[in-house]
Amino acid sequence: MALVGKTVLVVDDSSDDRLLMELALRKLASGLRVQFAVRGDEAVAYLEGSGAYADRLRFPYPAFLITDLNMVQGD
């Protein structure tokens, strides 16, 4: 599967983990689009395309979702 042009949504409340994940994903595929959510409810809004994430050109539906399973503000 070609990753160029695909979007990955990374959901993690740790800024260090988000940075490491971004570096790893960019090394994997330079044309990969990486989006971030910090909380579980923010990720749900992104996936629904609601609120701040209503613009699907800016926030395309992700082909992949990587999430932290233990977050302080909602898993």
mmCIF file of N, CA and C in Angstrom:
data_model
loop_
_atom_site.group_PDB
_atom_site.id
_atom_site.type_symbol
_atom_site.label_atom_id
_atom_site.label_comp_id
_atom_site.label_asym_id
_atom_site.label_seq_id
_atom_site.Cartn_x
_atom_site.Cartn_y
_atom_site.Cartn_z
ATOM 1 N N MET A 1 0.834 -1.175 0.000
ATOM 2 C CA MET A 1 0.000 0.000 0.000
ATOM 3 C C MET A 1 0.884 1.245 0.000
ATOM 4 N N ALA A 2 0.656 2.103 -0.933
ATOM 5 C CA ALA A 2 1.423 3.344 -0.997
ATOM 6 C C ALA A 2 0.944 4.292 0.092
ATOM 7 N N LEU A 3 1.877 4.904 0.791
ATOM 8 C CA LEU A 3 1.532 5.790 1.894
ATOM 9 C C LEU A 3 1.497 7.260 1.493
ATOM 10 N N VAL A 4 1.995 7.575 0.307
ATOM 11 C CA VAL A 4 2.025 8.965 -0.143
ATOM 12 C C VAL A 4 0.591 9.489 -0.243
ATOM 13 N N GLY A 5 0.365 10.624 0.380
ATOM 14 C CA GLY A 5 -0.952 11.241 0.342
ATOM 15 C C GLY A 5 -1.915 10.716 1.391
ATOM 16 N N LYS A 6 -1.541 9.694 2.126
ATOM 17 C CA LYS A 6 -2.392 9.148 3.184
ATOM 18 C C LYS A 6 -2.236 9.981 4.443
ATOM 19 N N THR A 7 -3.255 9.950 5.286
ATOM 20 C CA THR A 7 -3.232 10.671 6.550
ATOM 21 C C THR A 7 -3.216 9.688 7.705
ATOM 22 N N VAL A 8 -2.382 9.978 8.688
ATOM 23 C CA VAL A 8 -2.322 9.224 9.929
ATOM 24 C C VAL A 8 -2.749 10.160 11.049
ATOM 25 N N LEU A 9 -3.689 9.703 11.879
ATOM 26 C CA LEU A 9 -4.074 10.464 13.061
ATOM 27 C C LEU A 9 -3.406 9.827 14.268
ATOM 28 N N VAL A 10 -2.560 10.605 14.940
ATOM 29 C CA VAL A 10 -1.862 10.152 16.141
ATOM 30 C C VAL A 10 -2.547 10.806 17.338
ATOM 31 N N VAL A 11 -3.016 9.967 18.274
ATOM 32 C CA VAL A 11 -3.704 10.460 19.466
ATOM 33 C C VAL A 11 -2.845 10.107 20.675
ATOM 34 N N ASP A 12 -2.277 11.127 21.305
ATOM 35 C CA ASP A 12 -1.405 10.894 22.453
ATOM 36 C C ASP A 12 -1.328 12.169 23.266
ATOM 37 N N ASP A 13 -1.400 12.042 24.578
ATOM 38 C CA ASP A 13 -1.335 13.227 25.436
ATOM 39 C C ASP A 13 0.093 13.624 25.800
ATOM 40 N N SER A 14 1.067 12.851 25.378
ATOM 41 C CA SER A 14 2.469 13.162 25.658
ATOM 42 C C SER A 14 3.100 13.856 24.455
ATOM 43 N N SER A 15 3.557 15.074 24.652
ATOM 44 C CA SER A 15 4.184 15.805 23.541
ATOM 45 C C SER A 15 5.466 15.115 23.076
ATOM 46 N N ASP A 16 6.197 14.495 23.985
ATOM 47 C CA ASP A 16 7.406 13.759 23.601
ATOM 48 C C ASP A 16 7.064 12.571 22.706
ATOM 49 N N ASP A 17 6.029 11.829 23.083
ATOM 50 C CA ASP A 17 5.623 10.678 22.274
ATOM 51 C C ASP A 17 5.097 11.111 20.911
ATOM 52 N N ARG A 18 4.364 12.232 20.866
ATOM 53 C CA ARG A 18 3.880 12.738 19.577
ATOM 54 C C ARG A 18 5.046 13.102 18.672
ATOM 55 N N LEU A 19 6.071 13.751 19.232
ATOM 56 C CA LEU A 19 7.244 14.131 18.443
ATOM 57 C C LEU A 19 7.970 12.896 17.909
ATOM 58 N N LEU A 20 8.192 11.916 18.765
ATOM 59 C CA LEU A 20 8.871 10.688 18.324
ATOM 60 C C LEU A 20 8.072 9.961 17.244
ATOM 61 N N MET A 21 6.748 9.919 17.413
ATOM 62 C CA MET A 21 5.899 9.266 16.418
ATOM 63 C C MET A 21 5.949 10.015 15.089
ATOM 64 N N GLU A 22 5.934 11.340 15.147
ATOM 65 C CA GLU A 22 6.009 12.133 13.920
ATOM 66 C C GLU A 22 7.335 11.892 13.200
ATOM 67 N N LEU A 23 8.436 11.890 13.936
ATOM 68 C CA LEU A 23 9.744 11.657 13.320
ATOM 69 C C LEU A 23 9.801 10.276 12.669
ATOM 70 N N ALA A 24 9.283 9.266 13.352
ATOM 71 C CA ALA A 24 9.292 7.900 12.806
ATOM 72 C C ALA A 24 8.417 7.800 11.557
ATOM 73 N N LEU A 25 7.237 8.402 11.588
ATOM 74 C CA LEU A 25 6.337 8.330 10.438
ATOM 75 C C LEU A 25 6.888 9.090 9.239
ATOM 76 N N ARG A 26 7.501 10.232 9.486
ATOM 77 C CA ARG A 26 8.078 11.005 8.368
ATOM 78 C C ARG A 26 9.269 10.271 7.752
ATOM 79 N N LYS A 27 9.995 9.538 8.560
ATOM 80 C CA LYS A 27 11.104 8.755 8.029
ATOM 81 C C LYS A 27 10.578 7.575 7.206
ATOM 82 N N LEU A 28 9.447 7.032 7.621
ATOM 83 C CA LEU A 28 8.821 5.907 6.923
ATOM 84 C C LEU A 28 8.355 6.306 5.532
ATOM 85 N N ALA A 29 7.690 7.457 5.452
ATOM 86 C CA ALA A 29 7.142 7.897 4.158
ATOM 87 C C ALA A 29 7.086 9.417 4.132
ATOM 88 N N SER A 30 7.845 10.014 3.241
ATOM 89 C CA SER A 30 7.927 11.477 3.197
ATOM 90 C C SER A 30 6.615 12.120 2.763
ATOM 91 N N GLY A 31 5.769 11.425 2.021
ATOM 92 C CA GLY A 31 4.506 12.000 1.552
ATOM 93 C C GLY A 31 3.338 11.736 2.467
ATOM 94 N N LEU A 32 3.606 11.194 3.636
ATOM 95 C CA LEU A 32 2.559 10.874 4.604
ATOM 96 C C LEU A 32 2.137 12.138 5.339
ATOM 97 N N ARG A 33 0.836 12.333 5.503
ATOM 98 C CA ARG A 33 0.323 13.491 6.247
ATOM 99 C C ARG A 33 0.030 13.033 7.669
ATOM 100 N N VAL A 34 0.603 13.709 8.654
ATOM 101 C CA VAL A 34 0.445 13.328 10.051
ATOM 102 C C VAL A 34 -0.365 14.412 10.765
ATOM 103 N N GLN A 35 -1.468 14.008 11.374
ATOM 104 C CA GLN A 35 -2.318 14.890 12.168
ATOM 105 C C GLN A 35 -2.292 14.404 13.610
ATOM 106 N N PHE A 36 -2.590 15.304 14.544
ATOM 107 C CA PHE A 36 -2.500 14.961 15.961
ATOM 108 C C PHE A 36 -3.761 15.353 16.712
ATOM 109 N N ALA A 37 -4.072 14.555 17.716
ATOM 110 C CA ALA A 37 -5.088 14.882 18.709
ATOM 111 C C ALA A 37 -4.464 14.575 20.065
ATOM 112 N N VAL A 38 -4.806 15.375 21.059
ATOM 113 C CA VAL A 38 -4.195 15.239 22.378
ATOM 114 C C VAL A 38 -5.089 14.452 23.338
ATOM 115 N N ARG A 39 -6.397 14.445 23.094
ATOM 116 C CA ARG A 39 -7.348 13.767 23.978
ATOM 117 C C ARG A 39 -8.265 12.861 23.155
ATOM 118 N N GLY A 40 -8.891 11.929 23.833
ATOM 119 C CA GLY A 40 -9.812 11.016 23.170
ATOM 120 C C GLY A 40 -10.993 11.731 22.543
ATOM 121 N N ASP A 41 -11.579 12.711 23.248
ATOM 122 C CA ASP A 41 -12.726 13.436 22.699
ATOM 123 C C ASP A 41 -12.334 14.270 21.479
ATOM 124 N N GLU A 42 -11.111 14.753 21.469
ATOM 125 C CA GLU A 42 -10.604 15.492 20.310
ATOM 126 C C GLU A 42 -10.473 14.561 19.105
ATOM 127 N N ALA A 43 -10.009 13.331 19.339
ATOM 128 C CA ALA A 43 -9.891 12.342 18.261
ATOM 129 C C ALA A 43 -11.259 11.981 17.700
ATOM 130 N N VAL A 44 -12.257 11.835 18.571
ATOM 131 C CA VAL A 44 -13.620 11.529 18.119
ATOM 132 C C VAL A 44 -14.149 12.673 17.256
ATOM 133 N N ALA A 45 -13.936 13.920 17.676
ATOM 134 C CA ALA A 45 -14.364 15.080 16.883
ATOM 135 C C ALA A 45 -13.671 15.084 15.525
ATOM 136 N N TYR A 46 -12.388 14.748 15.497
ATOM 137 C CA TYR A 46 -11.650 14.676 14.230
ATOM 138 C C TYR A 46 -12.286 13.627 13.323
ATOM 139 N N LEU A 47 -12.532 12.444 13.866
ATOM 140 C CA LEU A 47 -13.094 11.353 13.065
ATOM 141 C C LEU A 47 -14.507 11.665 12.575
ATOM 142 N N GLU A 48 -15.285 12.365 13.391
ATOM 143 C CA GLU A 48 -16.639 12.752 12.995
ATOM 144 C C GLU A 48 -16.637 13.922 12.023
ATOM 145 N N GLY A 49 -15.544 14.669 11.989
ATOM 146 C CA GLY A 49 -15.484 15.860 11.153
ATOM 147 C C GLY A 49 -16.339 16.978 11.732
ATOM 148 N N SER A 50 -16.348 17.075 13.058
ATOM 149 C CA SER A 50 -17.186 18.085 13.706
ATOM 150 C C SER A 50 -16.337 19.179 14.351
ATOM 151 N N GLY A 51 -17.004 20.295 14.642
ATOM 152 C CA GLY A 51 -16.330 21.415 15.305
ATOM 153 C C GLY A 51 -15.155 21.937 14.500
ATOM 154 N N ALA A 52 -14.022 22.054 15.161
ATOM 155 C CA ALA A 52 -12.814 22.591 14.525
ATOM 156 C C ALA A 52 -12.312 21.706 13.389
ATOM 157 N N TYR A 53 -12.782 20.466 13.321
ATOM 158 C CA TYR A 53 -12.299 19.503 12.313
ATOM 159 C C TYR A 53 -13.278 19.310 11.159
ATOM 160 N N ALA A 54 -14.205 20.238 10.984
ATOM 161 C CA ALA A 54 -15.225 20.106 9.949
ATOM 162 C C ALA A 54 -14.662 20.241 8.527
ATOM 163 N N ASP A 55 -13.558 20.924 8.372
ATOM 164 C CA ASP A 55 -12.956 21.134 7.045
ATOM 165 C C ASP A 55 -12.138 19.905 6.663
ATOM 166 N N ARG A 56 -12.698 19.044 5.805
ATOM 167 C CA ARG A 56 -12.017 17.804 5.425
ATOM 168 C C ARG A 56 -10.830 18.044 4.500
ATOM 169 N N LEU A 57 -10.699 19.213 3.915
ATOM 170 C CA LEU A 57 -9.488 19.508 3.145
ATOM 171 C C LEU A 57 -8.306 19.721 4.082
ATOM 172 N N ARG A 58 -8.547 20.391 5.208
ATOM 173 C CA ARG A 58 -7.495 20.604 6.212
ATOM 174 C C ARG A 58 -7.285 19.386 7.091
ATOM 175 N N PHE A 59 -8.377 18.675 7.368
ATOM 176 C CA PHE A 59 -8.339 17.532 8.279
ATOM 177 C C PHE A 59 -8.965 16.314 7.592
ATOM 178 N N PRO A 60 -8.260 15.727 6.623
ATOM 179 C CA PRO A 60 -8.825 14.594 5.894
ATOM 180 C C PRO A 60 -9.013 13.373 6.789
ATOM 181 N N TYR A 61 -10.002 12.565 6.436
ATOM 182 C CA TYR A 61 -10.258 11.351 7.206
ATOM 183 C C TYR A 61 -9.008 10.474 7.140
ATOM 184 N N PRO A 62 -8.540 9.989 8.284
ATOM 185 C CA PRO A 62 -7.283 9.239 8.295
ATOM 186 C C PRO A 62 -7.418 7.823 7.749
ATOM 187 N N ALA A 63 -6.363 7.380 7.096
ATOM 188 C CA ALA A 63 -6.272 5.997 6.639
ATOM 189 C C ALA A 63 -5.788 5.107 7.784
ATOM 190 N N PHE A 64 -5.079 5.723 8.734
ATOM 191 C CA PHE A 64 -4.513 5.001 9.867
ATOM 192 C C PHE A 64 -4.736 5.812 11.141
ATOM 193 N N LEU A 65 -4.921 5.105 12.246
ATOM 194 C CA LEU A 65 -5.093 5.733 13.551
ATOM 195 C C LEU A 65 -4.140 5.065 14.527
ATOM 196 N N ILE A 66 -3.297 5.879 15.166
ATOM 197 C CA ILE A 66 -2.371 5.378 16.187
ATOM 198 C C ILE A 66 -2.738 6.090 17.473
ATOM 199 N N THR A 67 -3.047 5.321 18.520
ATOM 200 C CA THR A 67 -3.513 5.947 19.746
ATOM 201 C C THR A 67 -2.845 5.378 20.988
ATOM 202 N N ASP A 68 -2.639 6.255 21.939
ATOM 203 C CA ASP A 68 -2.201 5.891 23.268
ATOM 204 C C ASP A 68 -3.426 5.280 23.949
ATOM 205 N N LEU A 69 -3.254 4.193 24.662
ATOM 206 C CA LEU A 69 -4.395 3.542 25.307
ATOM 207 C C LEU A 69 -4.684 4.070 26.696
ATOM 208 N N ASN A 70 -3.772 4.819 27.274
ATOM 209 C CA ASN A 70 -3.937 5.332 28.629
ATOM 210 C C ASN A 70 -3.668 6.828 28.650
ATOM 211 N N MET A 71 -4.738 7.631 28.541
ATOM 212 C CA MET A 71 -4.568 9.082 28.552
ATOM 213 C C MET A 71 -5.348 9.666 29.710
ATOM 214 N N VAL A 72 -4.826 10.728 30.290
ATOM 215 C CA VAL A 72 -5.438 11.358 31.452
ATOM 216 C C VAL A 72 -6.820 11.910 31.112
ATOM 217 N N GLN A 73 -6.967 12.565 29.965
ATOM 218 C CA GLN A 73 -8.232 13.214 29.595
ATOM 219 C C GLN A 73 -9.023 12.406 28.584
ATOM 220 N N GLY A 74 -9.198 11.136 28.806
ATOM 221 C CA GLY A 74 -10.045 10.313 27.956
ATOM 222 C C GLY A 74 -9.276 9.384 27.055
ATOM 223 N N ASP A 75 -9.545 8.115 27.230
ATOM 224 C CA ASP A 75 -8.927 7.081 26.405
ATOM 225 C C ASP A 75 -9.718 6.883 25.132
#
